[in-house]
PDB file of C-alpha atoms in Angstrom:
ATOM      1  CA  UNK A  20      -3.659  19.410  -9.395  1.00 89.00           C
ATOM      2  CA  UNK A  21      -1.335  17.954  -6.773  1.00 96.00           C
ATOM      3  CA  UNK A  22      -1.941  14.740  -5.473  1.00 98.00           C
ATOM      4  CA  UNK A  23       0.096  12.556  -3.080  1.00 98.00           C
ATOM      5  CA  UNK A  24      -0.909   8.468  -3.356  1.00 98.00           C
ATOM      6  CA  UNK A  25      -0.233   6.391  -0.261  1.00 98.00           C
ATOM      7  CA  UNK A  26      -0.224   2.932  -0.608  1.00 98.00           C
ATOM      8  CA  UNK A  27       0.643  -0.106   1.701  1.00 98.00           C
ATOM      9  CA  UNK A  28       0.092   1.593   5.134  1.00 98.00           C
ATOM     10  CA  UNK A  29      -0.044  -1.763   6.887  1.00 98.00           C
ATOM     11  CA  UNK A  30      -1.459  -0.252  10.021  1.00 98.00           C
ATOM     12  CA  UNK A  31       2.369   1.404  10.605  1.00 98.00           C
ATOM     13  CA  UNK A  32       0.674   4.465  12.186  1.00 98.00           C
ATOM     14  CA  UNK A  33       4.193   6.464  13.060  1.00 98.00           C
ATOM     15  CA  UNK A  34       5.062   6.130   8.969  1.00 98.00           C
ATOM     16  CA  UNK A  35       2.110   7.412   7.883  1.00 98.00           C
ATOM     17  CA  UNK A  36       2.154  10.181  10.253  1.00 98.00           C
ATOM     18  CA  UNK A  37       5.542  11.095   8.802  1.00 98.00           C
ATOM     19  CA  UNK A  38       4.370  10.836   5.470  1.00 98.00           C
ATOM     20  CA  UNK A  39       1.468  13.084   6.260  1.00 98.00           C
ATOM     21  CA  UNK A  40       3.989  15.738   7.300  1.00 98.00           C
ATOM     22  CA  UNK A  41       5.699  15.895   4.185  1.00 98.00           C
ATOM     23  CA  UNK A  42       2.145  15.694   2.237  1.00 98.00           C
ATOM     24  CA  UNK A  43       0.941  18.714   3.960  1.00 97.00           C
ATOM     25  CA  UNK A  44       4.249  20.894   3.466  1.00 97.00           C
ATOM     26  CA  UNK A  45       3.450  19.636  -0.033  1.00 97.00           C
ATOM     27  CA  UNK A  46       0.150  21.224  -0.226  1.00 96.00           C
ATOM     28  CA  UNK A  47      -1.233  18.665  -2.561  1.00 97.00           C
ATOM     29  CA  UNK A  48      -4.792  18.769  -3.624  1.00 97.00           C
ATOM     30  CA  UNK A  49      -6.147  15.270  -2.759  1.00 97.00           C
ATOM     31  CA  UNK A  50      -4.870  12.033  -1.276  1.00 98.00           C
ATOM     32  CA  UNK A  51      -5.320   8.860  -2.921  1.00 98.00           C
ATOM     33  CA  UNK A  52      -4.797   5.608  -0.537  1.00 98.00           C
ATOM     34  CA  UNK A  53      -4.306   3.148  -2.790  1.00 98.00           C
ATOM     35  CA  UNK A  54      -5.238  -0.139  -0.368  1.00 97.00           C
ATOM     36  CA  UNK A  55      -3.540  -2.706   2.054  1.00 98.00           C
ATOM     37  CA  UNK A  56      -4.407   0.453   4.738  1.00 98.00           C
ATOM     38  CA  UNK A  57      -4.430  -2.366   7.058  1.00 97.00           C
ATOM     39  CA  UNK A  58      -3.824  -5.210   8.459  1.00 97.00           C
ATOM     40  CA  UNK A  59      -0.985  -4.154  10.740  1.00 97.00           C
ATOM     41  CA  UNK A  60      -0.326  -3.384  14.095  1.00 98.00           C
ATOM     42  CA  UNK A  61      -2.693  -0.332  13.952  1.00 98.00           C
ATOM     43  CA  UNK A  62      -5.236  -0.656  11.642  1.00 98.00           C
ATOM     44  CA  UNK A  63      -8.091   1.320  13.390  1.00 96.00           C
ATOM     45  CA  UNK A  64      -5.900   4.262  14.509  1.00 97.00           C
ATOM     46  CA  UNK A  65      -4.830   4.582  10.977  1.00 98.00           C
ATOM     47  CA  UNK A  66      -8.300   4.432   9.294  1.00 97.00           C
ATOM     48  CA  UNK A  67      -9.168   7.125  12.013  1.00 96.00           C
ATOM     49  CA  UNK A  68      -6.165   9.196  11.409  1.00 97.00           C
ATOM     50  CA  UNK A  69      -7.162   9.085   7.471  1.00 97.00           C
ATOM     51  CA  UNK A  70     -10.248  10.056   7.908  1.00 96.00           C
ATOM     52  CA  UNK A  71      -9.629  13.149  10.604  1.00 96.00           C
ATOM     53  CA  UNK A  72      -7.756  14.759   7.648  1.00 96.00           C
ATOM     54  CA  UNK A  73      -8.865  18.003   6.473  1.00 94.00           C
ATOM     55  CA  UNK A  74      -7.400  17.455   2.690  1.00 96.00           C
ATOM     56  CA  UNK A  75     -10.120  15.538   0.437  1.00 97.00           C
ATOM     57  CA  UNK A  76      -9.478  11.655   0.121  1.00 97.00           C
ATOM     58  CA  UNK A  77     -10.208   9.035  -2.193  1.00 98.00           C
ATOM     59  CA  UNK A  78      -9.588   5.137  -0.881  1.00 98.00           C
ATOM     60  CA  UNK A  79      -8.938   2.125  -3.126  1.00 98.00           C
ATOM     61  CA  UNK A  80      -9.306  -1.263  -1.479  1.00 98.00           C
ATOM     62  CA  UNK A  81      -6.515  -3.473  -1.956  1.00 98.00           C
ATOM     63  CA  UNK A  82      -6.281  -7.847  -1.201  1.00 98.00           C
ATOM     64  CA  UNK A  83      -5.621  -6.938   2.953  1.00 98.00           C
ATOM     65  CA  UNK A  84      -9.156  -5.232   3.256  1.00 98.00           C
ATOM     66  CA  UNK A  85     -10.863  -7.729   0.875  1.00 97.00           C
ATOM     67  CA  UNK A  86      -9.600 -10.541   3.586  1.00 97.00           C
ATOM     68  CA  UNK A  87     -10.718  -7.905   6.436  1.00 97.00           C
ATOM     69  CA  UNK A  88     -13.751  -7.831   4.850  1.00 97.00           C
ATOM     70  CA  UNK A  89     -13.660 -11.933   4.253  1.00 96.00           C
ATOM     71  CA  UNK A  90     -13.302 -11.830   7.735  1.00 96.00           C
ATOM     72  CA  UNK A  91     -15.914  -9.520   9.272  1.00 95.00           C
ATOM     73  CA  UNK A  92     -18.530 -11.617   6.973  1.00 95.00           C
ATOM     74  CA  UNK A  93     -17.903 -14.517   8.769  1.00 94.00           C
ATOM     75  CA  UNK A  94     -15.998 -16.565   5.657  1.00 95.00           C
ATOM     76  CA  UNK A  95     -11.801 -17.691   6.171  1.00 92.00           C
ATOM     77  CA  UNK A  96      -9.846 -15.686   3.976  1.00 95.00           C
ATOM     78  CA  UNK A  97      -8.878 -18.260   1.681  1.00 91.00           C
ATOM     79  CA  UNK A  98      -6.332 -16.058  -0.075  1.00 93.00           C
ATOM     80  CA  UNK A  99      -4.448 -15.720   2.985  1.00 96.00           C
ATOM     81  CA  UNK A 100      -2.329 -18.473   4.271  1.00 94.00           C
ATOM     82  CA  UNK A 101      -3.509 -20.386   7.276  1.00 94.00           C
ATOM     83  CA  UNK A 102      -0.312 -18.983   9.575  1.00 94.00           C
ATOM     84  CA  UNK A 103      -1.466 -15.358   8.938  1.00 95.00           C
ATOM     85  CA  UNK A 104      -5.272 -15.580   9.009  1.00 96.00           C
ATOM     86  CA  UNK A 105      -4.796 -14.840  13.128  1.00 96.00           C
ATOM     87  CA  UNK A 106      -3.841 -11.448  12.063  1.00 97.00           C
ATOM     88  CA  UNK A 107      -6.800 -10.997   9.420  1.00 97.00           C
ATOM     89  CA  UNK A 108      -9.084 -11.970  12.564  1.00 97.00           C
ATOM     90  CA  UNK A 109      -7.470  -9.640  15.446  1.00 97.00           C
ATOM     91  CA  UNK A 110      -7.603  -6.667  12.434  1.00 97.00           C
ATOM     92  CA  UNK A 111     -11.254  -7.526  12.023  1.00 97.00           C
ATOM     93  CA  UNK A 112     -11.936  -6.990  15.562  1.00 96.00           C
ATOM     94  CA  UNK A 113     -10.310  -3.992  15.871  1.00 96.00           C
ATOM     95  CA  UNK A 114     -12.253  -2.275  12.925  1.00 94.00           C
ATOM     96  CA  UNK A 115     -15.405  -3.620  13.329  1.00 88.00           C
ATOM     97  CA  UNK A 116     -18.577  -3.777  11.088  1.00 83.00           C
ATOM     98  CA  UNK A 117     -19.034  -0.246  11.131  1.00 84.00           C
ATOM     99  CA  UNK A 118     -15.602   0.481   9.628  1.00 89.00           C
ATOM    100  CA  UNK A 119     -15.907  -2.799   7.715  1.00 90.00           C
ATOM    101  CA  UNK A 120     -18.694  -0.970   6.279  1.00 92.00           C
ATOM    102  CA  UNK A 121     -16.453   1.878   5.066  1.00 93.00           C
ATOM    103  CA  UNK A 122     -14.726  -0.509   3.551  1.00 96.00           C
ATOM    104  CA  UNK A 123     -16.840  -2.246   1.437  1.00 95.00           C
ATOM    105  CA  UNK A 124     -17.554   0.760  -0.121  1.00 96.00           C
ATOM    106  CA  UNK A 125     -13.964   1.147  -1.649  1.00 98.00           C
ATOM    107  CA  UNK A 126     -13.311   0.940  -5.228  1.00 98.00           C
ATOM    108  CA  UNK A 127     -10.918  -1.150  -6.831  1.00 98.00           C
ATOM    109  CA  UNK A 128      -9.684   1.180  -9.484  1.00 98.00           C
ATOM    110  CA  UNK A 129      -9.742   5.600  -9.352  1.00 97.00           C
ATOM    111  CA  UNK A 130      -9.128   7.269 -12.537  1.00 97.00           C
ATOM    112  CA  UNK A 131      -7.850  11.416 -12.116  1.00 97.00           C
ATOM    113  CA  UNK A 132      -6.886  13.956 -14.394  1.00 97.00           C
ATOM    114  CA  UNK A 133      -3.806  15.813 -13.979  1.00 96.00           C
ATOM    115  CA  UNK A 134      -2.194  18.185 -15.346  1.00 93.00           C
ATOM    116  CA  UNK A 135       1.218  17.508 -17.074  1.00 96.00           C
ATOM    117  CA  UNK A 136       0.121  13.512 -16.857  1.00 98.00           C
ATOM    118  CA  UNK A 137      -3.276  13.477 -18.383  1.00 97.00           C
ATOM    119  CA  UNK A 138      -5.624  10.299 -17.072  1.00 98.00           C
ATOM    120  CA  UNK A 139      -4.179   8.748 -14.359  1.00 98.00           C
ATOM    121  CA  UNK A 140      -5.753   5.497 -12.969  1.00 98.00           C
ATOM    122  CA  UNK A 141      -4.596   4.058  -9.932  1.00 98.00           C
ATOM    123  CA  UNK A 142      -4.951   0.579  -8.589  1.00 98.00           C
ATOM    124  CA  UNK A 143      -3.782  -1.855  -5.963  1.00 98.00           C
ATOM    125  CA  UNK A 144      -1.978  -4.083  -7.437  1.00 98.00           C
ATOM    126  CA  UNK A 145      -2.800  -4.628 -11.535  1.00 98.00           C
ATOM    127  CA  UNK A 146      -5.860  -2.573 -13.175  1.00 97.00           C
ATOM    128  CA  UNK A 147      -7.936  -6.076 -12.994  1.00 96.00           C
ATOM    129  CA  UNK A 148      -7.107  -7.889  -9.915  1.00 94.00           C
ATOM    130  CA  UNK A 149      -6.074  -6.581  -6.611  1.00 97.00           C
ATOM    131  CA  UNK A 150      -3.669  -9.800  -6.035  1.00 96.00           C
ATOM    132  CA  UNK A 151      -1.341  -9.778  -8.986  1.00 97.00           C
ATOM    133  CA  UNK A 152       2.003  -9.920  -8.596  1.00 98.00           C
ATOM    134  CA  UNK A 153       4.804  -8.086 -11.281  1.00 97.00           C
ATOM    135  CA  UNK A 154       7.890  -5.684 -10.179  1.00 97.00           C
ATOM    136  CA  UNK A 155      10.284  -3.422 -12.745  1.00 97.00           C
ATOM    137  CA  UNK A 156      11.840  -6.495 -13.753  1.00 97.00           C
ATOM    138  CA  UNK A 157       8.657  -8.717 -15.332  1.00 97.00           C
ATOM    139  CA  UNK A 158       9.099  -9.237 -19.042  1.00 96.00           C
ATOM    140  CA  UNK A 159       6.803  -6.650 -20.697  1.00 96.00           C
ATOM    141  CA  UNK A 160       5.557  -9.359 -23.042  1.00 96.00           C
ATOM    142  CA  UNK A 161       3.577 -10.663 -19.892  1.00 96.00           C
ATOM    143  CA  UNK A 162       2.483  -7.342 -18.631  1.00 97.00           C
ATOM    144  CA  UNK A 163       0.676  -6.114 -21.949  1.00 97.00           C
ATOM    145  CA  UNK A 164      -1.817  -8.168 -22.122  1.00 97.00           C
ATOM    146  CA  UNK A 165      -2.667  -7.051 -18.539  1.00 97.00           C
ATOM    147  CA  UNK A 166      -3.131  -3.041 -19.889  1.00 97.00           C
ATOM    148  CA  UNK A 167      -4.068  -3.736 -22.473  1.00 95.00           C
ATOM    149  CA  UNK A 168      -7.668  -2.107 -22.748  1.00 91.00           C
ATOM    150  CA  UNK A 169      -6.070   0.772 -20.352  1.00 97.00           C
ATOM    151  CA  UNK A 170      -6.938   4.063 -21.622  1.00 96.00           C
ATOM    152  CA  UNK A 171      -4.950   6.132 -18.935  1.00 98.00           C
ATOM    153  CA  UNK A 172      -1.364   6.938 -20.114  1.00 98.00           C
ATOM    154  CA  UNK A 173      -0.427   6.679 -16.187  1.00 98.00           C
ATOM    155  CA  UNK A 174      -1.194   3.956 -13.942  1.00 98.00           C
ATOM    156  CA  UNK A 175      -0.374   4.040 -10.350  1.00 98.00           C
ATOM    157  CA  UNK A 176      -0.712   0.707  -8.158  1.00 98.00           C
ATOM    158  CA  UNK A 177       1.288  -0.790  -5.180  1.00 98.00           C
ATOM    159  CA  UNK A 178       1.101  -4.168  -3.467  1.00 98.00           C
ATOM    160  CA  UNK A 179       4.585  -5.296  -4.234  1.00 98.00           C
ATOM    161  CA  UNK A 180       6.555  -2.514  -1.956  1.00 98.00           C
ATOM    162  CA  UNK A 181       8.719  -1.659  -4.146  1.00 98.00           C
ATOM    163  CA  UNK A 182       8.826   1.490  -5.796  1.00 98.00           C
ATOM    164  CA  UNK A 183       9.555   1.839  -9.835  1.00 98.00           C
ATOM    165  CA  UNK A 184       9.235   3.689 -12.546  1.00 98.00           C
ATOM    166  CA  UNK A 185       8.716   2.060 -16.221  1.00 98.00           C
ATOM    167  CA  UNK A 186       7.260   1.437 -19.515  1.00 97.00           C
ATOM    168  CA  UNK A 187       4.342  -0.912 -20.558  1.00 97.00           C
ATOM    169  CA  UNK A 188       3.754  -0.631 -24.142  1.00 96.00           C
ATOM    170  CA  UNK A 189       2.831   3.359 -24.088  1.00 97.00           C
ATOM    171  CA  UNK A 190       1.521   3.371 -20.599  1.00 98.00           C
ATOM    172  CA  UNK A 191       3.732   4.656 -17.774  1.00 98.00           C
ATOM    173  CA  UNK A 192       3.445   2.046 -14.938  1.00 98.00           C
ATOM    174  CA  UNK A 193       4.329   3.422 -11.452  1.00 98.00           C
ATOM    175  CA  UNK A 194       4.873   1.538  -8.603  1.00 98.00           C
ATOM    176  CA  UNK A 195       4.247   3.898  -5.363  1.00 98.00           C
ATOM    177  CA  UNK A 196       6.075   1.330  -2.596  1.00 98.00           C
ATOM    178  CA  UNK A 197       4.669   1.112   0.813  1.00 98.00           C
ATOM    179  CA  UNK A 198       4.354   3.404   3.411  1.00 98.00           C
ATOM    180  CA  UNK A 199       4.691   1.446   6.246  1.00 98.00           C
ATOM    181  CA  UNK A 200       6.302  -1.703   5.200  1.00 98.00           C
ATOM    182  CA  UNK A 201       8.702  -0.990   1.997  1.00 98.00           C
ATOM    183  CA  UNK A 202      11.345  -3.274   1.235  1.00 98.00           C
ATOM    184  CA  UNK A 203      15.160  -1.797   0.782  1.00 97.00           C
ATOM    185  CA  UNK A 204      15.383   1.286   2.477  1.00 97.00           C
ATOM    186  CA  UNK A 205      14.068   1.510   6.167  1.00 98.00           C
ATOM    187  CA  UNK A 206      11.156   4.516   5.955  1.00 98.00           C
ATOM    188  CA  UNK A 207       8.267   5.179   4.271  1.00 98.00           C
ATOM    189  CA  UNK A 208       7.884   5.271   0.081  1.00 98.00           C
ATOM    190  CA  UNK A 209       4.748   7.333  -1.377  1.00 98.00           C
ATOM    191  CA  UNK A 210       4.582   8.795  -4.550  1.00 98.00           C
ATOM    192  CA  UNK A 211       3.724  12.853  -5.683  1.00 98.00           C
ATOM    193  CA  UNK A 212       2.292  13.433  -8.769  1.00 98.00           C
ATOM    194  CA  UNK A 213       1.630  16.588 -10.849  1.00 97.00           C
ATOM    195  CA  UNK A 214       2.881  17.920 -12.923  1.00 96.00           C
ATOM    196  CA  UNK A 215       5.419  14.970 -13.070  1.00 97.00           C
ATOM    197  CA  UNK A 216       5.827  11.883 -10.756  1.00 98.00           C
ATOM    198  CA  UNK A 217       7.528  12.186  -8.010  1.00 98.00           C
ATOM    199  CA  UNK A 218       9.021   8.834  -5.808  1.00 98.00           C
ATOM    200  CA  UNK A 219       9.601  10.112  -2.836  1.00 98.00           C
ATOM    201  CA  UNK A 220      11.178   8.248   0.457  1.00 98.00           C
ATOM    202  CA  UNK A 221      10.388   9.416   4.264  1.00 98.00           C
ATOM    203  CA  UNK A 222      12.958   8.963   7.327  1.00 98.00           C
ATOM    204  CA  UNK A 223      11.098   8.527  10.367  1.00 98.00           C
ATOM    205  CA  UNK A 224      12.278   7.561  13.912  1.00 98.00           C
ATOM    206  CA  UNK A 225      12.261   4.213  13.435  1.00 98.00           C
ATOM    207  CA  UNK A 226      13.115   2.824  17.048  1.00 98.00           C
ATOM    208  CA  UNK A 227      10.374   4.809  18.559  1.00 98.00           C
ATOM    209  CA  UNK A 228       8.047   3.599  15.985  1.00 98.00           C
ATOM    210  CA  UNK A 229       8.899  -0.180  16.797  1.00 98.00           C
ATOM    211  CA  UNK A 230       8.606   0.486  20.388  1.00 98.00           C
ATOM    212  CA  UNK A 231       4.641   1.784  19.993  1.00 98.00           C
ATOM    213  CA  UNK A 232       4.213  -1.566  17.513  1.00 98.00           C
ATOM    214  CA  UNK A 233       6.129  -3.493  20.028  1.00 97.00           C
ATOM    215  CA  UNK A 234       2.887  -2.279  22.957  1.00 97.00           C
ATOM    216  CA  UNK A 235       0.208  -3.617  20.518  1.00 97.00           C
ATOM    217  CA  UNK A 236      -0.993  -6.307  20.398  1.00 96.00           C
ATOM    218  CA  UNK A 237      -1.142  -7.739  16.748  1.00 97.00           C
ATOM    219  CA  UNK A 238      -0.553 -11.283  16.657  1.00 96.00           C
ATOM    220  CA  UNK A 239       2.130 -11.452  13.778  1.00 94.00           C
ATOM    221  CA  UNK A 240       3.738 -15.359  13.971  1.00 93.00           C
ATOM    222  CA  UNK A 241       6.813 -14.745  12.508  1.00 87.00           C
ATOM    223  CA  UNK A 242       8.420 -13.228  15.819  1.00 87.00           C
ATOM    224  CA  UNK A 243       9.313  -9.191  15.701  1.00 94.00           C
ATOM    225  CA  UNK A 244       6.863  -7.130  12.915  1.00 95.00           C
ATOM    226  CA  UNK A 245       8.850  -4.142  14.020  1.00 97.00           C
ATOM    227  CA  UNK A 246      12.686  -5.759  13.765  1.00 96.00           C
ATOM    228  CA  UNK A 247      11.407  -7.378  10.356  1.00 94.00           C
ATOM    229  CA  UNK A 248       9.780  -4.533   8.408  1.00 96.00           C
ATOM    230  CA  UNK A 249      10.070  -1.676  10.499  1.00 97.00           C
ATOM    231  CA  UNK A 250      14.074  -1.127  11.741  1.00 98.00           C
ATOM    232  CA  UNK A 251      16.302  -3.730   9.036  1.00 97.00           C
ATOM    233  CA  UNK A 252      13.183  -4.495   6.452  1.00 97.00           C
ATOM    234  CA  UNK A 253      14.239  -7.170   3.275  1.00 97.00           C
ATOM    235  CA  UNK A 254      16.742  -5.822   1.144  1.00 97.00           C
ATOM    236  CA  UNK A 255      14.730  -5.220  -2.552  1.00 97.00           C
ATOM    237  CA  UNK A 256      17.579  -7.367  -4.047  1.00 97.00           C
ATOM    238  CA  UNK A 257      16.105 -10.596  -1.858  1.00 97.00           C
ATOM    239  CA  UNK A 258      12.402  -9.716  -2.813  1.00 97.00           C
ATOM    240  CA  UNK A 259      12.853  -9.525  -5.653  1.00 97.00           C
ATOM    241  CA  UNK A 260      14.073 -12.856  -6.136  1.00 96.00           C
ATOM    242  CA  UNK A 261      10.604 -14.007  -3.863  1.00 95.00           C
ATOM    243  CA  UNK A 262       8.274 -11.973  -6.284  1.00 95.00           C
ATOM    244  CA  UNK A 263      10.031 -12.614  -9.399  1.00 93.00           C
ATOM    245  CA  UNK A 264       8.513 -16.786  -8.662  1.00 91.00           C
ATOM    246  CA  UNK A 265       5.170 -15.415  -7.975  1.00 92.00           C
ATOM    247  CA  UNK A 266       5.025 -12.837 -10.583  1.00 92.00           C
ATOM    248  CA  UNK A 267       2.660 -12.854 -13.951  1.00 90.00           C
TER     249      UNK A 267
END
């Protein structure tokens, strides 16, 4: 058993469609998207390209499509700050209820077998929230009482962008970055597992990737989505230092 986990697309169609190059010359068993598939400045052509694959899928949901789905239902996103709930709204019209409805039916946790790993349980961002907020350098005194209760000796989650590798008390706590908006390294981060972990890191042609964000129209209000996150993203150094005030 093979399996590659996406997480953090962000609607960044052109990195996932690297990624999904280097998944297929992988020839993993199964994809796990691990949430935050959207929003971004192509959320319905990445939903569609996810589900035209012909390698079996499993979806978590992460916080983006619980605002999506905020959104669709007619409620404000409260989670979201007021300066980015235009870009919940223009997501939610581009999915629609029908793919809202695909949605809804994502789980917040996925737990796997595999082989040289044993039970592996992935989740967006900690196994009991989908907002929580800890990178490689959160004390681990604050972190146990989040796993504990975790039977899985691996878990897999996302949400911060970052990619890591560490200990939490005798779990294995791997962060798979984001595929379309990591911070450090311009590219895309996923992870391979089986029959170890893998953190793997995708070059992609990034100017011809911001030029198709640059013809959408997502309504992001802090100027250029594709100069920010796409061609000279925030160092991990300087988000760390953000996330490290927010974390557990």
């Amino acid at each position: 058993m093979r399996i590659a986990a996406l997480f953090d697309i962000q609607g960044n169609v052109p990195a996932l469609e690297a990624v999904l190059e280097e998944v297929r010359r992988a020839h993993v068993d199964r994809i796990v998207v691990g949430g935050d598939v959207l929003p971004g400045p192509m959320p319905r052509e990445a939903l569609t390209r996810l589900l035209n694959l012909d390698v079996p899928m499993q979806f978590l949901y992460g916080n983006g499509e619980v605002a999506v789905l905020e959104q669709i239902a007619g409620r404000e996103p409260v989670k979201v700050p007021e300066r980015y709930r235009s870009t919940i709204a223009w997501t939610a019209q581009q999915i629609g209820s029908n793919h809202g409805e695909l949605l809804a039916g994502w789980p917040k946790t996925r737990g796997v077998t595999i082989d040289g790993l044993g039970e592996v349980l992935f989740c967006h961002a900690t196994p009991r929230n989908e907002d929580e907020i800890f990178t490689r350098l959160t004390p681990k005194d604050r972190l146990l009482p989040v796993f504990a209760g975790v039977a899985a000796s691996v878990v897999v989650c996302g949400h911060t962008h970052m990619q890591f590798d560490r200990m939490v008390g005798r779990i294995r706590v791997v962060n798979a970055g984001s595929v379309g908006m990591p911070f450090g390294e311009p590219g895309a981060d996923w992870l391979l597992l089986g029959p170890d972990v893998e953190l793997r890191h995708t070059a992609y042609d990034l100017a011809d990737a911001a030029r198709r964000i640059r013809e959408t129209a997502y309504p992001w209000p802090d100027g250029d989505f594709a100069a920010r996150y796409v061609l000279e993203p925030p160092s991990e150094a300087e988000m760390l230092e953000v996330f490290t005030r927010a974390s557990i």
